Amino acid sequence: MTPRTGPGLSTLSIHGRPRRQADWTPAVMPIYQSATFRNPVGSDEEVIYTRYGNNPNQVDLARKYALLEGAEQAIFVASGMAATALAHLAVLRPGDHLVSSRWIYGGTRLLFDSEFARLGIEVTYVDPDMKRAWRKAVNANTRAIFVEALTNPTLRVIDVPAIAKVTQDQGIALIVDSTFASPVNFRPLEHGADIVITSATKFLNGHSDIIAGAVAGTASVIDEVTRLMRVWGPSIDPHAAWLTERGMKTLALRVERANSNALTVAKWASQRAEFAAVHHPGLATHPDHALATKLFDGYGGLVGLVLKGGAAAAQRFASRLRVITHAPSLAGVESLISEPRLTSHKAASPEERAALGIPDGFLRLSCGCEDSADIIADLMLGLEAVRAR
Ligand SMILES: Cc1ncc(COP(=O)(O)O)c(C=O)c1O
């Protein structure tokens, strides 16, 4: 890994690569809320058209994100799911085989099982705890391995450099969804990944007010993702691109605050008898604590809380919260809490969820930027509601 040189992540997320700007131009990028742009008559140059991803808001945002991930190029699309679908379709064809981590977002699992099966792309799931399973699962048709760097919702940390050894030996692509980590905490391309996906709905935007996704990688991969986006159509709207860029200016500040709030909450919760388990990679008791410390610059803003008393206790708990919003999604300035059994992992059976480490009573808490004392006071109200039964 070559050490990062040049401006730091906070500077890049505010300015992109700092450069001299012309006098009398706006200090903040305006919104080009325009589907199309005037063409010189007779020009055979590429037209500017917002579905093509070449609207100035889209271009500026993608440049900035590529810098944050240390990628040659990046592209934004209309959702994290669109990013996941197009990144895979850029490297997989009918008849190809994908090896995927078993510990992934339910929506991604649905994409692989329903849509990829329909396209003739076979997927084999690997339990990331079985270290040798990655190499064993690869066959002559395998074109890629897919993992989530920090898993949803159990917050396990995947050994990306170890899997990169397999993909590099086999000459196949390593695709990493790094949504939960964000480039502030982890940059997969520095550890041997080829393609990074993020749901920009989450940390990049950080204000729970848009849906967006991004893919970063080499110019040739991003050119192919762009080609697919132009044909299938899920480009990002200029207003959403502008809001994402505005959100990204505080990315480092927000992630650092979420990291510290989550660690404080996790340490507090791990002392409470009401929780059967507390998942956070910053806890010394977490199975991947050493790996997270080696690979990550921060442990992330999420905490998995498993309440004793199952689903009924979780519902009483969530109903009492006032600071923390009961809603799916994550990584906004506001803390959010949800039950994966009813949201991200609804499609799995209770037995499948239990096998994945998501028993009923599992609450996924995304710590926002509030004061940690207020988050904890709210969680204590939730515990009171459970006891009051
Ligand atoms: C890890 C992960 N990847 C991808 C997605 C999909 O993102 P979006 O909702 O922006 O389509 C999600 C959504 O929660 C997610 O948690």
Coordinates of N, CA, C and O in Angstrom, one line a residue, residues 161-299:
P161 N -7.8 -7.4 2.7 CA -6.5 -7.7 2.1 C -6.3 -9.2 1.9 O -5.8 -9.6 0.9
A162 N -6.9 -10.1 2.8 CA -6.7 -11.5 2.7 C -7.5 -12.0 1.4 O -7.1 -12.8 0.6
I163 N -8.7 -11.4 1.2 CA -9.5 -11.8 0.1 C -8.9 -11.3 -1.2 O -9.0 -11.9 -2.3
A164 N -8.3 -10.1 -1.1 CA -7.6 -9.5 -2.3 C -6.5 -10.4 -2.8 O -6.2 -10.5 -4.0
K165 N -5.9 -11.2 -1.9 CA -4.8 -12.1 -2.3 C -5.4 -13.2 -3.3 O -4.8 -13.5 -4.3
V166 N -6.6 -13.6 -2.9 CA -7.3 -14.6 -3.7 C -7.7 -14.1 -5.1 O -7.4 -14.6 -6.1
T167 N -8.3 -12.9 -5.1 CA -8.8 -12.3 -6.3 C -7.6 -11.9 -7.2 O -7.7 -12.1 -8.4
Q168 N -6.5 -11.5 -6.6 CA -5.3 -11.1 -7.5 C -4.7 -12.4 -8.0 O -4.3 -12.4 -9.2
D169 N -4.6 -13.4 -7.2 CA -4.0 -14.7 -7.7 C -4.9 -15.3 -8.9 O -4.3 -15.8 -9.8
Q170 N -6.2 -15.1 -8.8 CA -7.1 -15.7 -9.8 C -7.4 -14.8 -10.9 O -8.1 -15.2 -11.9
G171 N -6.9 -13.5 -10.8 CA -7.2 -12.5 -11.9 C -8.7 -12.2 -12.0 O -9.2 -12.0 -13.1
I172 N -9.4 -12.1 -10.8 CA -10.8 -11.8 -10.8 C -11.0 -10.5 -10.0 O -10.0 -10.0 -9.4
A173 N -12.2 -9.9 -10.1 CA -12.4 -8.6 -9.4 C -12.8 -8.8 -8.0 O -13.6 -9.7 -7.6
L174 N -12.4 -7.9 -7.1 CA -12.9 -7.8 -5.7 C -13.7 -6.5 -5.6 O -13.3 -5.4 -5.8
I175 N -15.1 -6.8 -5.4 CA -16.0 -5.7 -5.3 C -16.4 -5.5 -3.8 O -16.8 -6.5 -3.2
V176 N -16.2 -4.3 -3.3 CA -16.5 -4.1 -1.8 C -17.5 -3.0 -1.6 O -17.4 -1.9 -2.1
D177 N -18.6 -3.4 -0.9 CA -19.6 -2.4 -0.5 C -19.1 -1.8 0.8 O -19.0 -2.5 1.8
S178 N -18.7 -0.5 0.8 CA -18.1 0.1 2.0 C -19.0 1.1 2.6 O -18.6 2.0 3.3
T179 N -20.3 0.9 2.4 CA -21.3 1.9 2.9 C -21.2 2.2 4.4 O -21.2 3.3 4.8
F180 N -21.1 1.1 5.2 CA -21.1 1.2 6.6 C -19.8 1.9 7.2 O -19.8 2.4 8.3
A181 N -18.7 1.7 6.4 CA -17.5 2.3 6.9 C -17.3 3.7 6.5 O -16.8 4.5 7.3
S182 N -17.6 4.0 5.3 CA -17.4 5.4 4.7 C -15.9 5.5 4.4 O -15.0 4.9 5.1
P183 N -15.5 6.3 3.4 CA -14.0 6.5 3.1 C -13.2 7.1 4.3 O -12.0 7.0 4.3
V184 N -13.9 7.7 5.2 CA -13.2 8.3 6.4 C -12.6 7.2 7.2 O -11.5 7.3 7.7
N185 N -13.3 6.1 7.4 CA -12.9 5.0 8.2 C -12.1 3.9 7.5 O -11.2 3.2 8.0
F186 N -12.4 3.7 6.2 CA -11.8 2.6 5.4 C -11.9 2.9 3.9 O -12.9 3.3 3.4
R187 N -10.7 2.7 3.3 CA -10.7 2.9 1.8 C -10.3 1.5 1.2 O -9.1 1.2 1.1
P188 N -11.2 0.8 0.7 CA -10.9 -0.6 0.2 C -9.9 -0.7 -0.9 O -9.1 -1.6 -0.9
L189 N -9.8 0.3 -1.8 CA -8.9 0.3 -2.9 C -7.4 0.3 -2.3 O -6.5 -0.3 -3.0
E190 N -7.2 0.8 -1.2 CA -5.8 0.8 -0.6 C -5.5 -0.6 -0.1 O -4.3 -0.8 0.3
H191 N -6.5 -1.5 0.0 CA -6.2 -2.8 0.5 C -6.4 -3.9 -0.5 O -6.7 -5.0 -0.2
G192 N -6.4 -3.5 -1.8 CA -6.4 -4.6 -2.8 C -7.8 -4.8 -3.5 O -7.9 -5.6 -4.4
A193 N -8.8 -4.0 -3.1 CA -10.1 -4.1 -3.8 C -10.0 -3.4 -5.2 O -9.1 -2.6 -5.4
D194 N -10.9 -3.9 -6.1 CA -10.8 -3.3 -7.4 C -12.0 -2.3 -7.6 O -11.8 -1.3 -8.4
I195 N -13.1 -2.5 -7.0 CA -14.3 -1.7 -7.2 C -14.9 -1.4 -5.8 O -15.0 -2.3 -5.0
V196 N -15.2 -0.1 -5.5 CA -15.9 0.2 -4.3 C -17.3 0.7 -4.6 O -17.5 1.5 -5.5
I197 N -18.3 0.2 -3.8 CA -19.7 0.7 -3.9 C -20.0 1.4 -2.6 O -19.6 0.9 -1.6
T198 N -20.8 2.4 -2.7 CA -21.4 3.0 -1.5 C -22.8 3.4 -1.7 O -23.1 3.9 -2.8
S199 N -23.7 3.2 -0.7 CA -25.0 3.9 -0.8 C -24.7 5.3 -0.2 O -24.5 5.5 1.0
A200 N -24.7 6.3 -1.2 CA -24.5 7.7 -0.8 C -25.6 8.2 0.0 O -25.5 9.3 0.6
T201 N -26.8 7.5 0.0 CA -27.9 7.8 0.9 C -27.4 8.0 2.3 O -28.1 8.7 3.1
K202 N -26.3 7.3 2.7 CA -25.9 7.1 4.1 C -24.8 8.2 4.4 O -25.1 9.3 4.4
F203 N -23.6 7.8 4.7 CA -22.6 8.7 5.2 C -22.3 9.8 4.3 O -22.1 11.0 4.7
L204 N -22.2 9.6 2.9 CA -21.7 10.6 2.1 C -22.6 11.8 2.1 O -22.2 13.0 2.3
N205 N -23.9 11.6 2.0 CA -24.9 12.7 2.1 C -25.1 13.1 3.6 O -25.0 14.2 4.0
G206 N -25.4 12.1 4.4 CA -25.4 12.3 5.9 C -26.6 13.0 6.5 O -26.6 13.3 7.7
H207 N -27.6 13.3 5.7 CA -28.8 14.1 6.2 C -30.1 13.4 6.0 O -31.2 14.1 6.1
S208 N -30.1 12.2 5.6 CA -31.3 11.4 5.4 C -32.3 12.1 4.5 O -33.5 12.0 4.7
D209 N -31.9 12.9 3.5 CA -32.8 13.6 2.6 C -32.7 13.3 1.1 O -33.4 13.9 0.3
I210 N -31.8 12.3 0.8 CA -31.8 11.9 -0.7 C -31.5 10.4 -0.7 O -31.0 9.8 0.2
I211 N -31.7 9.9 -1.9 CA -31.3 8.5 -2.2 C -30.3 8.6 -3.3 O -30.5 9.2 -4.4
A212 N -29.1 8.0 -3.1 CA -28.0 8.0 -4.2 C -27.1 6.9 -3.9 O -27.0 6.3 -2.8
G213 N -26.3 6.6 -4.9 CA -25.2 5.6 -4.8 C -24.0 5.9 -5.6 O -24.1 6.8 -6.5
A214 N -22.9 5.3 -5.4 CA -21.7 5.6 -6.2 C -20.9 4.4 -6.3 O -20.9 3.4 -5.5
V215 N -20.1 4.4 -7.4 CA -19.1 3.3 -7.7 C -17.8 4.0 -8.0 O -17.8 5.0 -8.7
A216 N -16.7 3.4 -7.4 CA -15.4 4.0 -7.7 C -14.4 2.9 -8.1 O -14.6 1.7 -7.6
G217 N -13.5 3.2 -9.0 CA -12.6 2.1 -9.5 C -11.7 2.7 -10.6 O -11.5 3.9 -10.7
T218 N -11.2 1.8 -11.4 CA -10.4 2.2 -12.5 C -11.3 2.9 -13.6 O -12.5 2.7 -13.7
A219 N -10.6 3.7 -14.5 CA -11.4 4.4 -15.5 C -12.1 3.4 -16.4 O -13.3 3.7 -16.8
S220 N -11.5 2.2 -16.7 CA -12.2 1.3 -17.6 C -13.5 0.7 -16.9 O -14.5 0.6 -17.6
V221 N -13.4 0.4 -15.7 CA -14.6 -0.1 -15.0 C -15.7 1.0 -14.9 O -16.9 0.7 -15.2
I222 N -15.3 2.2 -14.6 CA -16.3 3.3 -14.4 C -16.9 3.6 -15.8 O -18.0 4.0 -15.9
D223 N -16.1 3.6 -16.8 CA -16.6 3.8 -18.2 C -17.7 2.8 -18.5 O -18.7 3.1 -19.0
E224 N -17.5 1.5 -18.1 CA -18.5 0.5 -18.3 C -19.8 0.7 -17.5 O -20.9 0.6 -17.9
V225 N -19.6 1.1 -16.2 CA -20.7 1.4 -15.3 C -21.5 2.6 -15.9 O -22.7 2.6 -16.0
T226 N -20.8 3.6 -16.4 CA -21.4 4.8 -17.0 C -22.2 4.4 -18.3 O -23.3 4.8 -18.5
R227 N -21.6 3.5 -19.1 CA -22.3 3.0 -20.3 C -23.6 2.4 -19.9 O -24.7 2.6 -20.4
L228 N -23.6 1.5 -18.8 CA -24.8 0.8 -18.4 C -25.8 1.8 -17.8 O -27.0 1.7 -18.0
M229 N -25.3 2.8 -17.1 CA -26.2 3.8 -16.5 C -26.9 4.5 -17.6 O -28.1 4.8 -17.5
R230 N -26.2 4.9 -18.7 CA -26.8 5.6 -19.8 C -27.9 4.7 -20.5 O -29.0 5.3 -20.9
V231 N -27.7 3.4 -20.5 CA -28.7 2.6 -21.2 C -29.8 2.2 -20.3 O -31.0 2.3 -20.7
W232 N -29.5 1.9 -19.0 CA -30.6 1.5 -18.1 C -31.3 2.7 -17.5 O -32.4 2.6 -17.0
G233 N -30.6 3.8 -17.3 CA -31.2 5.0 -17.0 C -31.2 5.5 -15.6 O -31.7 6.6 -15.3
P234 N -30.5 4.9 -14.6 CA -30.6 5.4 -13.2 C -29.6 6.4 -12.9 O -28.7 6.3 -12.0
S235 N -29.6 7.6 -13.6 CA -28.7 8.7 -13.2 C -29.1 9.4 -12.0 O -30.3 9.3 -11.6
I236 N -28.2 10.1 -11.4 CA -28.6 10.9 -10.2 C -29.2 12.2 -10.6 O -28.7 12.9 -11.5
D237 N -30.2 12.7 -9.9 CA -30.8 14.0 -10.2 C -29.9 15.1 -9.8 O -29.2 14.9 -8.7
P238 N -29.8 16.2 -10.5 CA -28.8 17.3 -10.1 C -29.0 17.8 -8.7 O -28.1 18.1 -8.0
H239 N -30.3 17.9 -8.3 CA -30.5 18.4 -6.9 C -30.0 17.4 -5.9 O -29.4 17.8 -4.9
A240 N -30.2 16.1 -6.1 CA -29.7 15.1 -5.2 C -28.2 15.1 -5.2 O -27.5 15.0 -4.2
A241 N -27.6 15.4 -6.4 CA -26.1 15.4 -6.5 C -25.6 16.6 -5.7 O -24.6 16.5 -5.0
W242 N -26.3 17.7 -5.8 CA -25.9 19.0 -5.1 C -26.0 18.8 -3.6 O -25.1 19.1 -2.8
L243 N -27.1 18.2 -3.2 CA -27.3 17.9 -1.7 C -26.2 17.0 -1.2 O -25.7 17.1 -0.1
T244 N -25.9 16.0 -2.0 CA -24.8 15.0 -1.6 C -23.5 15.7 -1.5 O -22.8 15.5 -0.5
E245 N -23.2 16.6 -2.4 CA -21.9 17.3 -2.4 C -21.9 18.2 -1.2 O -20.8 18.3 -0.5
R246 N -23.0 18.8 -0.9 CA -23.0 19.7 0.3 C -22.8 18.9 1.6 O -22.1 19.3 2.5
G247 N -23.5 17.7 1.6 CA -23.3 16.8 2.8 C -21.9 16.4 2.9 O -21.4 16.3 4.0
M248 N -21.3 16.1 1.8 CA -19.9 15.6 1.9 C -18.9 16.5 2.5 O -17.8 16.1 3.0
K249 N -19.2 17.8 2.5 CA -18.3 18.8 3.0 C -18.1 18.6 4.5 O -17.0 18.9 5.1
T250 N -19.1 18.0 5.2 CA -18.9 17.7 6.6 C -18.7 16.2 6.9 O -18.9 15.8 8.0
L251 N -18.4 15.5 5.8 CA -18.3 14.0 6.0 C -17.3 13.6 7.2 O -17.7 12.8 8.0
A252 N -16.1 14.2 7.1 CA -15.1 13.8 8.1 C -15.6 14.1 9.5 O -15.5 13.3 10.5
L253 N -16.1 15.4 9.7 CA -16.6 15.8 11.0 C -17.7 14.9 11.5 O -17.8 14.5 12.7
R254 N -18.7 14.6 10.6 CA -19.8 13.8 11.0 C -19.4 12.3 11.4 O -19.9 11.7 12.3
V255 N -18.5 11.8 10.5 CA -18.1 10.4 10.8 C -17.3 10.3 12.1 O -17.5 9.4 12.9
E256 N -16.5 11.3 12.3 CA -15.7 11.3 13.6 C -16.6 11.3 14.8 O -16.4 10.6 15.8
R257 N -17.7 12.2 14.7 CA -18.6 12.3 15.8 C -19.4 11.0 16.0 O -19.7 10.5 17.1
A258 N -19.9 10.5 14.8 CA -20.6 9.2 14.9 C -19.8 8.1 15.5 O -20.2 7.3 16.3
N259 N -18.5 8.0 15.1 CA -17.6 7.0 15.6 C -17.5 7.1 17.1 O -17.6 6.1 17.8
S260 N -17.3 8.4 17.6 CA -17.1 8.5 19.0 C -18.4 8.3 19.8 O -18.4 7.6 20.8
N261 N -19.6 8.7 19.2 CA -20.9 8.4 19.9 C -21.1 6.9 20.0 O -21.6 6.4 21.0
A262 N -20.8 6.2 18.9 CA -21.1 4.8 18.8 C -20.3 4.0 19.8 O -20.7 3.1 20.5
L263 N -19.0 4.4 19.9 CA -18.1 3.7 20.9 C -18.6 4.0 22.3 O -18.6 3.1 23.2
T264 N -19.0 5.2 22.6 CA -19.5 5.6 24.0 C -20.7 4.8 24.3 O -20.9 4.2 25.4
V265 N -21.7 4.7 23.3 CA -22.9 4.0 23.5 C -22.6 2.5 23.7 O -23.2 1.8 24.6
A266 N -21.7 1.9 22.9 CA -21.4 0.5 22.9 C -20.8 0.1 24.3 O -21.2 -0.9 24.9
K267 N -19.9 1.0 24.8 CA -19.3 0.7 26.1 C -20.3 0.8 27.2 O -20.4 -0.1 28.1
W268 N -21.2 1.8 27.1 CA -22.3 1.9 28.1 C -23.2 0.6 28.0 O -23.5 0.0 29.1
A269 N -23.6 0.3 26.8 CA -24.6 -0.8 26.7 C -24.0 -2.2 27.1 O -24.7 -3.0 27.6
S270 N -22.7 -2.3 26.9 CA -22.1 -3.6 27.2 C -22.0 -3.8 28.8 O -21.8 -4.9 29.2
Q271 N -22.3 -2.7 29.5 CA -22.3 -2.9 31.0 C -23.8 -3.1 31.5 O -24.0 -3.3 32.7
R272 N -24.8 -3.1 30.6 CA -26.2 -3.3 31.0 C -26.7 -4.7 30.8 O -26.5 -5.3 29.8
A273 N -27.3 -5.2 31.9 CA -27.7 -6.6 31.9 C -28.9 -6.8 30.9 O -29.2 -7.9 30.6
E274 N -29.6 -5.7 30.6 CA -30.8 -5.9 29.7 C -30.4 -6.3 28.3 O -31.3 -6.8 27.5
F275 N -29.2 -6.2 27.9 CA -28.8 -6.6 26.5 C -28.1 -7.9 26.6 O -27.2 -8.2 27.3
A276 N -28.6 -8.8 25.7 CA -28.0 -10.2 25.6 C -26.7 -10.1 24.8 O -25.7 -10.9 25.1
A277 N -26.5 -9.1 24.0 CA -25.3 -8.9 23.2 C -25.2 -7.5 22.7 O -26.2 -6.8 22.5
V278 N -24.0 -7.0 22.6 CA -23.8 -5.6 22.0 C -22.7 -5.8 21.0 O -21.6 -6.3 21.2
H279 N -23.0 -5.4 19.7 CA -22.1 -5.5 18.6 C -21.5 -4.2 18.2 O -22.2 -3.3 17.8
H280 N -20.2 -4.0 18.3 CA -19.5 -2.8 17.9 C -18.0 -3.2 17.8 O -17.4 -3.7 18.7
P281 N -17.4 -3.0 16.6 CA -16.0 -3.4 16.4 C -15.0 -2.7 17.3 O -13.9 -3.1 17.5
G282 N -15.4 -1.6 17.9 CA -14.5 -0.9 18.8 C -14.4 -1.5 20.2 O -13.5 -1.2 21.0
L283 N -15.3 -2.4 20.5 CA -15.3 -3.1 21.8 C -14.2 -4.2 21.8 O -14.1 -5.0 20.8
A284 N -13.4 -4.3 22.8 CA -12.3 -5.3 22.9 C -12.8 -6.7 22.8 O -12.1 -7.6 22.3
T285 N -14.1 -6.9 23.1 CA -14.7 -8.2 23.1 C -15.2 -8.6 21.7 O -15.6 -9.7 21.5
H286 N -15.2 -7.7 20.8 CA -15.8 -7.9 19.4 C -14.8 -8.9 18.7 O -13.6 -8.7 18.8
P287 N -15.3 -9.9 18.0 CA -14.4 -10.9 17.4 C -13.5 -10.3 16.4 O -12.4 -10.9 16.1
D288 N -13.8 -9.1 15.8 CA -12.9 -8.5 14.8 C -12.2 -7.3 15.3 O -11.8 -6.4 14.5
H289 N -12.2 -7.1 16.6 CA -11.6 -5.9 17.1 C -10.2 -5.6 16.6 O -9.8 -4.5 16.1
A290 N -9.3 -6.7 16.6 CA -7.9 -6.5 16.2 C -7.9 -6.2 14.7 O -7.1 -5.3 14.3
L291 N -8.7 -6.8 13.9 CA -8.7 -6.6 12.4 C -9.2 -5.2 12.2 O -8.6 -4.5 11.3
A292 N -10.2 -4.8 12.9 CA -10.8 -3.4 12.7 C -9.7 -2.4 13.0 O -9.5 -1.4 12.3
T293 N -9.0 -2.6 14.1 CA -7.9 -1.7 14.6 C -6.8 -1.6 13.5 O -6.3 -0.5 13.2
K294 N -6.5 -2.8 12.9 CA -5.5 -2.8 11.8 C -5.9 -2.1 10.5 O -5.2 -1.3 10.0
L295 N -7.2 -2.3 10.1 CA -7.6 -1.8 8.8 C -8.3 -0.5 8.8 O -8.2 0.3 7.8
F296 N -9.0 -0.2 9.9 CA -9.9 1.0 9.9 C -9.2 2.2 10.6 O -8.4 2.0 11.5
D297 N -9.6 3.4 10.3 CA -9.2 4.6 11.0 C -10.2 4.9 12.1 O -10.0 5.9 12.8
G298 N -11.4 4.3 12.1 CA -12.4 4.5 13.1 C -13.4 3.3 13.0 O -13.4 2.6 12.0
Y299 N -14.1 3.0 14.1 CA -14.9 1.8 14.2 C -16.3 2.0 13.6 O -17.1 1.0 13.6

